[in-house]
Amino acid sequence: MKLYIIKYTIASCLILFAFTAFGQGLQLATMSDVGQVNLTNPAKMPNKRFYIGAAPYVGGGTSINGAQIFETTGGFVPGFIDLNELEDENFVALNASVPFGFGFKVNKWAFNAHYASVYNTQIGFNKDFLGFLTQGNSPYVGETLNLDPKFNISLYQELGIGVSRQFLKIFNVGVRGKFLFGVLNANTVQGDLSLTTSDDFYQLNAAADYQIQLGGFPQIASLQNFESIDSAFQAQFSDPFSAFTQNRGFAFDIGATMDLGEFLHVGVSILDIGNINWQQNSYQYDLSGEFTFDGIDATGFLTGDNIDNITDTLNIDNIVNVSSNPTTYNAGVNTKTYITARLKLGKTFFINGVMRNEFTPNGIRTGLGVGAQKYFGKILGVGAMYSIQNGSFANLGANLSLKLGPAQIFVISDNILPVIDQWQAANTNIRVGANVTLNDKD
């Protein structure tokens, strides 16, 4: 019974975290009054002569829609998923970045620079994996589960320098180079993980043939030696600048915008074209082995005579063979594309449209949004956007920007529905920013 409680608790925490943490970052691409709009397209010039500030972002998403959680009398039961409604392949993702930057315009030229800490996680899993996690192996007696989870986790520092140029008063082009310094990386190269439950005496047979790559971690001699991973995290987070001389990479952004008449503004951009070369503390691990668990001798367990034997048998290093080899490998930083349109209706009201794609190791993540923006003088701007993301149609976002003198603050979220009901959201995010700005004379 305790094992099931632990499983449901872990599953509930993972699902709740996924529902309340992720997103596509759609609305920033349409906010021309915010300097950080150039993070989504290096050709976009904000309507400020100068800005400097920070705009932290955290977001996440999942292909598991919150509506698939079973509803019971008195509320929702966390940890129980309607597997019949799931796709064969699913994912959970988490993104976070903390950019600090500045930009300025000189005649037809605009320049910008930023520094950011970036964290990306993509975890892919199939229906069998989630079924075993939430329901155990009892529904699969006499069957073989192909679990095969895949992951790509990366933490790196980014230094970007960009420039854009206006042509013929209607056409802008921009480019930005990014110097990347890897801190930590973990990814699945290939793998096979299966679990068979016998229909005779319910013996469990597990087989593994997995290859993973770790960069920035010290070499792990055995799976029992997890202290080295914890020490690596503590060392890197206490001194993240130590990675600036190793695990280097480069990426670039390109973009263009055009004014089609007086009322329509369109833009297109491709971001994060590049990768990081992981060579410091980089190893490839091959995990292989097959293990059959027949159960525990109840007599020996109750008397304590066989406790040591049981502990030795369940020792993970006796189950899985691990071999490691130093290696150097390249890992991408998830290329993204933006297509935007902004229609001006009157002097202070706009209709916005945006499409965003992110190319991940587990597939393409697409977001489509349509929204409206209203400005009240030069002080206040408010907006809302409806979007479709990760196959979920329940995404309603909002944004606000407030300017008092040279100070500007803004808040953006692509889905505020989790504030009302967190179990019914598959995506959400939030970005909070603060700038010091200098407006143009006009």
Coordinates of C-alpha atoms in Angstrom, one line a residue:
M1 CA 0.0 0.0 0.0
K2 CA 2.8 2.4 0.8
L3 CA 4.4 1.8 -2.6
Y4 CA 1.2 2.8 -4.3
I5 CA 0.9 5.9 -2.2
I6 CA 4.4 6.9 -3.1
K7 CA 3.7 6.3 -6.8
Y8 CA 0.6 8.4 -6.8
T9 CA 2.3 11.2 -4.8
I10 CA 5.2 11.4 -7.3
A11 CA 2.9 11.3 -10.3
S12 CA 0.6 13.9 -8.8
C13 CA 3.5 16.3 -8.1
L14 CA 5.0 15.8 -11.6
I15 CA 1.6 16.4 -13.3
L16 CA 0.7 19.4 -11.2
F17 CA 4.2 20.9 -11.8
A18 CA 3.8 20.4 -15.6
F19 CA 0.3 21.9 -15.7
T20 CA 1.4 25.0 -13.7
A21 CA 4.8 25.8 -15.2
F22 CA 5.1 25.9 -19.0
G23 CA 4.2 27.8 -22.2
Q24 CA 5.2 29.1 -25.6
G25 CA 5.9 32.8 -24.9
L26 CA 3.6 34.1 -27.7
Q27 CA 2.6 37.6 -26.5
L28 CA 6.0 39.1 -26.1
A29 CA 6.4 38.9 -29.9
T30 CA 3.5 41.4 -30.3
M31 CA 4.4 44.0 -27.6
S32 CA 6.2 46.8 -29.5
D33 CA 6.3 49.1 -26.5
V34 CA 8.6 46.6 -24.6
G35 CA 12.3 46.6 -25.5
Q36 CA 12.6 42.8 -25.0
V37 CA 10.4 42.3 -28.1
N38 CA 13.7 42.0 -30.1
L39 CA 14.3 38.7 -28.2
T40 CA 11.6 37.2 -30.5
N41 CA 12.9 38.9 -33.7
P42 CA 16.2 40.7 -33.9
A43 CA 14.8 43.0 -36.6
K44 CA 12.1 44.5 -34.4
M45 CA 12.9 47.9 -33.1
P46 CA 10.9 48.9 -30.0
N47 CA 9.4 52.4 -29.9
K48 CA 12.1 53.6 -27.4
R49 CA 15.3 55.4 -28.1
F50 CA 17.0 53.5 -25.3
Y51 CA 16.1 50.8 -22.8
I52 CA 17.8 48.7 -20.2
G53 CA 16.3 46.1 -18.0
A54 CA 15.5 42.5 -17.1
A55 CA 12.6 40.2 -18.0
P56 CA 12.8 36.8 -16.2
Y57 CA 10.6 34.0 -17.8
V58 CA 9.4 30.6 -16.6
G59 CA 7.1 28.4 -18.5
G60 CA 6.2 24.8 -19.3
G61 CA 3.7 22.6 -21.1
T62 CA 2.6 19.0 -21.6
S63 CA 0.7 16.9 -24.1
I64 CA -1.3 15.5 -21.2
N65 CA -4.4 17.7 -21.1
G66 CA -5.6 18.4 -17.6
A67 CA -9.2 17.5 -18.6
Q68 CA -8.1 13.9 -18.8
I69 CA -7.8 13.7 -15.0
F70 CA -10.6 11.7 -13.6
E71 CA -13.3 13.8 -11.9
T72 CA -14.9 12.3 -8.8
T73 CA -17.3 13.5 -6.2
G74 CA -15.7 16.3 -4.2
G75 CA -13.0 17.2 -6.8
F76 CA -10.2 15.8 -8.9
V77 CA -8.1 12.8 -8.0
P78 CA -4.4 13.6 -8.8
G79 CA -2.4 10.8 -10.2
F80 CA -5.1 9.0 -12.1
I81 CA -5.0 9.6 -15.9
D82 CA -7.5 8.4 -18.5
L83 CA -5.0 6.5 -20.6
N84 CA -7.6 5.9 -23.4
E85 CA -7.4 9.6 -24.2
L86 CA -3.6 9.7 -24.4
E87 CA -1.5 9.7 -27.5
D88 CA 1.1 6.9 -27.8
E89 CA 3.9 9.5 -27.5
N90 CA 3.7 12.3 -24.9
F91 CA 6.0 15.0 -23.4
V92 CA 6.5 17.3 -20.5
A93 CA 8.7 20.4 -20.9
L94 CA 10.0 23.2 -18.8
N95 CA 11.8 26.3 -19.9
A96 CA 13.3 29.2 -17.9
S97 CA 15.5 32.2 -18.7
V98 CA 16.7 35.2 -16.9
P99 CA 17.8 37.8 -19.5
F100 CA 19.3 41.2 -18.7
G101 CA 19.9 43.5 -21.6
F102 CA 19.8 46.9 -23.2
G103 CA 19.2 48.4 -26.6
F104 CA 19.3 51.8 -28.4
K105 CA 18.6 53.4 -31.8
V106 CA 20.7 55.7 -33.9
N107 CA 19.0 57.0 -37.0
K108 CA 18.2 53.9 -39.1
W109 CA 20.3 51.5 -37.0
A110 CA 19.4 49.7 -33.8
F111 CA 21.7 47.8 -31.5
N112 CA 21.0 45.4 -28.6
A113 CA 22.9 43.2 -26.2
H114 CA 21.8 40.8 -23.5
Y115 CA 23.1 38.2 -21.0
A116 CA 20.9 35.3 -19.9
S117 CA 20.9 32.0 -17.9
V118 CA 18.8 29.5 -19.9
Y119 CA 17.3 26.2 -18.7
N120 CA 15.5 23.8 -21.0
T121 CA 14.0 20.4 -20.2
Q122 CA 12.2 18.1 -22.7
I123 CA 11.0 14.7 -21.4
G124 CA 9.3 12.3 -23.7
F125 CA 7.4 9.2 -22.6
N126 CA 4.9 6.8 -24.1
K127 CA 1.5 5.6 -22.8
D128 CA 3.0 2.5 -21.2
F129 CA 5.3 4.6 -19.1
L130 CA 2.6 6.8 -17.7
G131 CA 0.3 3.9 -17.1
F132 CA 2.9 2.1 -15.1
L133 CA 3.7 5.3 -13.1
T134 CA 0.1 6.0 -12.2
Q135 CA -1.4 2.5 -12.0
G136 CA 1.5 0.1 -11.3
N137 CA 1.9 -3.2 -13.1
S138 CA -1.3 -4.9 -12.0
P139 CA -3.3 -4.0 -15.2
Y140 CA -0.5 -5.4 -17.3
V141 CA -0.2 -9.0 -16.0
G142 CA 1.0 -11.3 -18.8
E143 CA 2.1 -8.3 -20.9
T144 CA 5.4 -6.6 -21.7
L145 CA 5.6 -2.8 -21.2
N146 CA 8.0 -0.9 -23.5
L147 CA 8.7 2.1 -21.3
D148 CA 11.5 3.9 -23.2
P149 CA 11.5 7.4 -21.6
K150 CA 13.7 10.0 -23.3
F151 CA 15.0 13.3 -22.0
N152 CA 17.1 16.3 -23.0
I153 CA 18.1 18.7 -20.2
S154 CA 20.4 21.7 -20.6
L155 CA 21.6 24.6 -18.6
Y156 CA 23.8 27.2 -20.2
Q157 CA 24.8 30.9 -20.2
E158 CA 24.1 33.1 -23.2
L159 CA 25.7 36.3 -24.3
G160 CA 24.0 37.9 -27.3
I161 CA 24.9 41.0 -29.5
G162 CA 22.5 42.1 -32.2
V163 CA 22.0 44.8 -34.9
S164 CA 19.2 45.8 -37.2
R165 CA 18.8 48.2 -40.1
Q166 CA 15.8 50.0 -41.6
F167 CA 15.4 50.2 -45.4
L168 CA 13.0 52.4 -47.3
K169 CA 11.2 53.2 -44.0
I170 CA 9.1 50.0 -44.3
F171 CA 11.6 47.1 -44.2
N172 CA 13.8 46.1 -41.3
V173 CA 16.4 43.2 -41.2
G174 CA 18.3 42.1 -38.1
V175 CA 20.8 39.5 -37.0
R176 CA 22.1 38.5 -33.5
G177 CA 25.0 36.4 -32.6
K178 CA 25.0 34.4 -29.3
F179 CA 28.0 33.0 -27.5
L180 CA 27.0 30.0 -25.5
F181 CA 28.7 28.5 -22.4
G182 CA 27.3 25.1 -21.3
V183 CA 26.9 24.4 -17.6
L184 CA 25.1 21.0 -17.5
N185 CA 23.6 18.7 -20.1
A186 CA 21.9 15.3 -20.0
N187 CA 20.3 13.6 -23.0
T188 CA 19.2 10.2 -24.2
V189 CA 21.1 8.9 -27.3
Q190 CA 19.0 5.8 -27.7
G191 CA 17.4 3.3 -25.4
D192 CA 15.2 0.4 -24.7
L193 CA 13.5 -0.3 -21.4
S194 CA 11.0 -3.1 -20.9
L195 CA 9.1 -4.7 -18.0
T196 CA 7.3 -8.0 -18.2
T197 CA 4.9 -9.3 -15.5
S198 CA 4.4 -13.0 -15.5
D199 CA 0.8 -14.3 -15.4
D200 CA 1.9 -17.4 -13.4
F201 CA 3.4 -16.1 -10.2
Y202 CA 3.6 -12.3 -11.1
Q203 CA 7.4 -12.4 -11.4
L204 CA 8.9 -9.2 -12.8
N205 CA 11.4 -9.3 -15.6
A206 CA 13.1 -6.0 -16.5
A207 CA 15.5 -5.5 -19.3
A208 CA 17.5 -2.3 -20.2
D209 CA 19.7 -1.3 -23.1
Y210 CA 20.2 2.5 -22.8
Q211 CA 22.8 5.1 -23.9
I212 CA 22.9 8.5 -22.4
Q213 CA 25.3 11.4 -22.5
L214 CA 26.2 13.7 -19.6
G215 CA 28.1 17.0 -20.0
G216 CA 29.4 19.1 -17.1
F217 CA 29.0 16.3 -14.6
P218 CA 31.9 14.4 -12.9
Q219 CA 32.3 10.8 -14.0
I220 CA 29.8 8.5 -12.2
A221 CA 31.5 5.2 -11.3
S222 CA 28.2 3.5 -10.3
L223 CA 24.5 4.2 -10.1
Q224 CA 24.8 4.2 -6.3
N225 CA 27.2 7.1 -6.4
F226 CA 24.6 9.9 -6.8
E227 CA 26.4 12.2 -4.4
S228 CA 28.6 13.2 -7.3
I229 CA 25.6 14.5 -9.2
D230 CA 24.4 16.5 -6.2
S231 CA 27.9 17.9 -5.7
A232 CA 28.1 18.9 -9.4
F233 CA 24.8 20.8 -9.2
Q234 CA 25.9 22.6 -6.0
A235 CA 29.3 23.6 -7.5
Q236 CA 27.8 24.9 -10.8
F237 CA 25.0 26.9 -9.1
S238 CA 27.4 28.4 -6.5
D239 CA 29.7 29.5 -9.3
P240 CA 28.0 29.5 -12.7
F241 CA 30.7 31.6 -14.3
S242 CA 33.1 28.7 -14.0
A243 CA 31.6 27.3 -17.2
F244 CA 32.6 30.3 -19.3
T245 CA 35.9 28.7 -20.4
Q246 CA 34.6 25.2 -21.3
N247 CA 31.7 23.6 -23.2
R248 CA 31.4 26.5 -25.7
G249 CA 29.0 27.0 -28.5
F250 CA 27.5 29.6 -30.9
A251 CA 24.1 30.3 -32.2
F252 CA 22.5 33.1 -34.2
D253 CA 19.1 34.7 -34.8
I254 CA 17.9 36.3 -38.0
G255 CA 14.7 38.2 -38.7
A256 CA 12.8 40.7 -40.9
T257 CA 9.8 42.9 -40.6
M258 CA 7.7 44.9 -43.1
D259 CA 5.0 47.5 -43.0
L260 CA 2.3 46.6 -45.6
G261 CA 0.6 50.0 -45.8
E262 CA -0.1 52.2 -42.9
F263 CA -2.0 49.7 -40.8
L264 CA -0.4 46.2 -41.1
H265 CA 3.0 45.2 -39.7
V266 CA 4.3 41.7 -40.3
G267 CA 7.5 39.9 -39.1
V268 CA 9.3 36.6 -39.4
S269 CA 12.3 35.2 -37.5
I270 CA 14.4 32.1 -36.9
L271 CA 16.1 31.9 -33.5
D272 CA 18.8 29.8 -31.9
I273 CA 20.4 28.3 -35.0
G274 CA 23.4 26.6 -33.4
N275 CA 24.6 24.2 -30.7
I276 CA 27.0 23.7 -27.8
N277 CA 30.1 21.5 -28.0
W278 CA 30.2 19.5 -24.7
Q279 CA 33.8 18.5 -23.9
Q280 CA 34.4 19.3 -20.2
N281 CA 33.4 16.4 -17.9
S282 CA 31.5 14.8 -20.8
Y283 CA 30.8 11.1 -20.8
Q284 CA 28.6 8.6 -22.6
Y285 CA 27.1 5.9 -20.4
D286 CA 25.9 2.5 -21.6
L287 CA 23.3 0.9 -19.3
S288 CA 22.5 -2.7 -20.0
G289 CA 21.2 -5.7 -18.0
E290 CA 18.3 -8.0 -17.3
F291 CA 16.8 -8.7 -13.9
T292 CA 14.1 -11.1 -12.7
F293 CA 12.5 -10.5 -9.3
D294 CA 10.6 -13.5 -7.9
G295 CA 9.5 -11.8 -4.7
I296 CA 10.8 -12.0 -1.1
D297 CA 10.9 -15.0 1.2
A298 CA 8.4 -14.0 3.8
T299 CA 9.8 -16.3 6.5
G300 CA 13.4 -14.9 6.1
F301 CA 12.1 -11.4 5.8
L302 CA 10.1 -11.6 9.1
T303 CA 12.9 -13.2 11.0
G304 CA 15.5 -10.9 9.6
D305 CA 17.8 -13.8 8.5
N306 CA 17.7 -12.8 4.8
I307 CA 17.6 -9.0 5.0
D308 CA 21.2 -8.6 3.9
N309 CA 20.7 -11.0 1.0
I310 CA 17.6 -9.1 0.0
T311 CA 19.4 -5.8 0.1
D312 CA 22.3 -7.1 -2.0
T313 CA 19.9 -8.6 -4.5
L314 CA 18.0 -5.3 -4.9
N315 CA 21.2 -3.2 -5.2
I316 CA 20.9 -1.4 -8.5
D317 CA 24.5 -1.9 -9.4
N318 CA 23.9 -5.7 -9.3
I319 CA 21.0 -5.3 -11.7
V320 CA 22.3 -2.8 -14.3
N321 CA 25.7 -2.9 -15.9
V322 CA 27.1 0.6 -16.4
S323 CA 30.1 1.5 -18.6
S324 CA 31.3 5.0 -19.3
N325 CA 33.6 6.5 -21.9
P326 CA 34.9 10.1 -22.2
T327 CA 33.3 11.7 -25.3
T328 CA 32.8 15.0 -27.0
Y329 CA 29.4 15.7 -28.5
N330 CA 27.2 18.5 -29.9
A331 CA 23.8 19.3 -28.5
G332 CA 21.4 21.8 -30.1
V333 CA 19.5 24.6 -28.2
N334 CA 16.1 24.1 -29.8
T335 CA 15.7 26.3 -32.9
K336 CA 12.5 28.4 -32.9
T337 CA 10.5 30.3 -35.5
Y338 CA 8.1 33.2 -35.1
I339 CA 5.6 34.6 -37.6
T340 CA 3.7 37.7 -36.4
A341 CA 1.1 40.2 -37.7
R342 CA -0.1 43.4 -36.1
L343 CA -3.2 45.2 -37.5
K344 CA -3.8 48.8 -36.4
L345 CA -7.4 49.8 -35.8
G346 CA -7.5 53.4 -34.8
K347 CA -4.7 55.2 -33.0
T348 CA -4.4 53.0 -29.9
F349 CA -6.0 49.7 -30.7
F350 CA -4.3 46.7 -32.3
I351 CA -5.2 43.1 -33.4
N352 CA -2.3 40.7 -33.1
G353 CA -1.5 37.3 -34.5
V354 CA 1.5 35.0 -33.8
M355 CA 2.6 31.5 -34.7
R356 CA 5.6 30.0 -32.9
N357 CA 7.3 26.7 -33.5
E358 CA 10.0 25.1 -31.4
F359 CA 12.0 22.2 -32.8
T360 CA 12.9 19.8 -29.9
P361 CA 14.4 16.3 -29.8
N362 CA 10.9 15.0 -29.1
G363 CA 9.2 16.8 -32.0
I364 CA 7.9 20.2 -33.0
R365 CA 5.9 22.2 -30.5
T366 CA 3.5 24.7 -32.1
G367 CA 1.6 27.6 -30.7
L368 CA -1.0 29.8 -32.5
G369 CA -2.4 33.0 -30.9
V370 CA -4.8 35.8 -31.7
G371 CA -5.2 38.8 -29.4
A372 CA -5.9 42.4 -29.0
Q373 CA -3.9 45.3 -27.5
K374 CA -5.2 48.7 -26.2
Y375 CA -3.1 51.6 -25.1
F376 CA -4.2 54.4 -22.8
G377 CA -1.9 57.3 -23.6
K378 CA 1.8 56.6 -23.1
I379 CA 1.3 55.2 -19.6
L380 CA -0.8 52.0 -19.7
G381 CA -1.2 49.2 -22.2
V382 CA -3.4 46.1 -21.6
G383 CA -4.0 43.1 -23.8
A384 CA -5.4 39.6 -24.1
M385 CA -4.7 36.6 -26.3
Y386 CA -6.4 33.3 -27.1
S387 CA -4.0 30.5 -28.2
I388 CA -3.8 26.9 -29.2
Q389 CA -0.7 25.2 -27.8
N390 CA 0.4 21.6 -27.6
G391 CA -3.0 20.4 -28.8
S392 CA -4.7 22.3 -26.0
F393 CA -7.5 24.8 -26.8
A394 CA -7.9 26.1 -23.3
N395 CA -5.4 28.9 -23.2
L396 CA -6.4 32.5 -22.4
G397 CA -3.5 34.9 -21.8
A398 CA -3.2 38.5 -20.7
N399 CA -0.5 41.3 -20.6
L400 CA 0.0 44.6 -19.0
S401 CA 2.6 47.3 -19.3
L402 CA 2.9 50.4 -17.1
K403 CA 5.2 53.4 -17.7
L404 CA 5.8 56.0 -15.0
G405 CA 8.4 58.5 -16.2
P406 CA 11.5 56.5 -17.3
A407 CA 10.4 53.4 -15.4
Q408 CA 8.5 50.7 -17.1
I409 CA 7.1 47.4 -15.7
F410 CA 5.3 44.7 -17.6
V411 CA 3.7 41.3 -16.9
I412 CA 2.8 38.7 -19.5
S413 CA 1.2 35.2 -19.3
D414 CA 0.0 33.1 -22.2
N415 CA -2.5 31.2 -20.0
I416 CA -4.1 32.6 -16.8
L417 CA -6.7 29.8 -16.5
P418 CA -4.6 27.8 -14.0
V419 CA -5.3 30.6 -11.5
I420 CA -8.9 29.5 -11.7
D421 CA -8.4 25.7 -12.0
Q422 CA -4.9 24.4 -12.2
W423 CA -5.9 20.8 -13.0
Q424 CA -7.5 21.9 -16.3
A425 CA -4.5 23.5 -17.9
A426 CA -1.9 21.9 -20.1
N427 CA 0.2 25.1 -20.6
T428 CA 1.0 28.3 -18.8
N429 CA 3.9 30.7 -18.3
I430 CA 4.8 34.1 -16.8
R431 CA 7.3 36.8 -17.7
V432 CA 7.8 39.8 -15.4
G433 CA 10.0 42.6 -16.6
A434 CA 11.3 46.0 -15.5
N435 CA 13.0 48.6 -17.7
V436 CA 14.4 52.1 -17.6
T437 CA 13.6 53.8 -20.9
L438 CA 14.2 56.9 -22.9
N439 CA 11.4 57.8 -25.4
D440 CA 11.8 59.3 -28.8
K441 CA 10.9 63.0 -29.0
D442 CA 7.8 62.2 -31.1

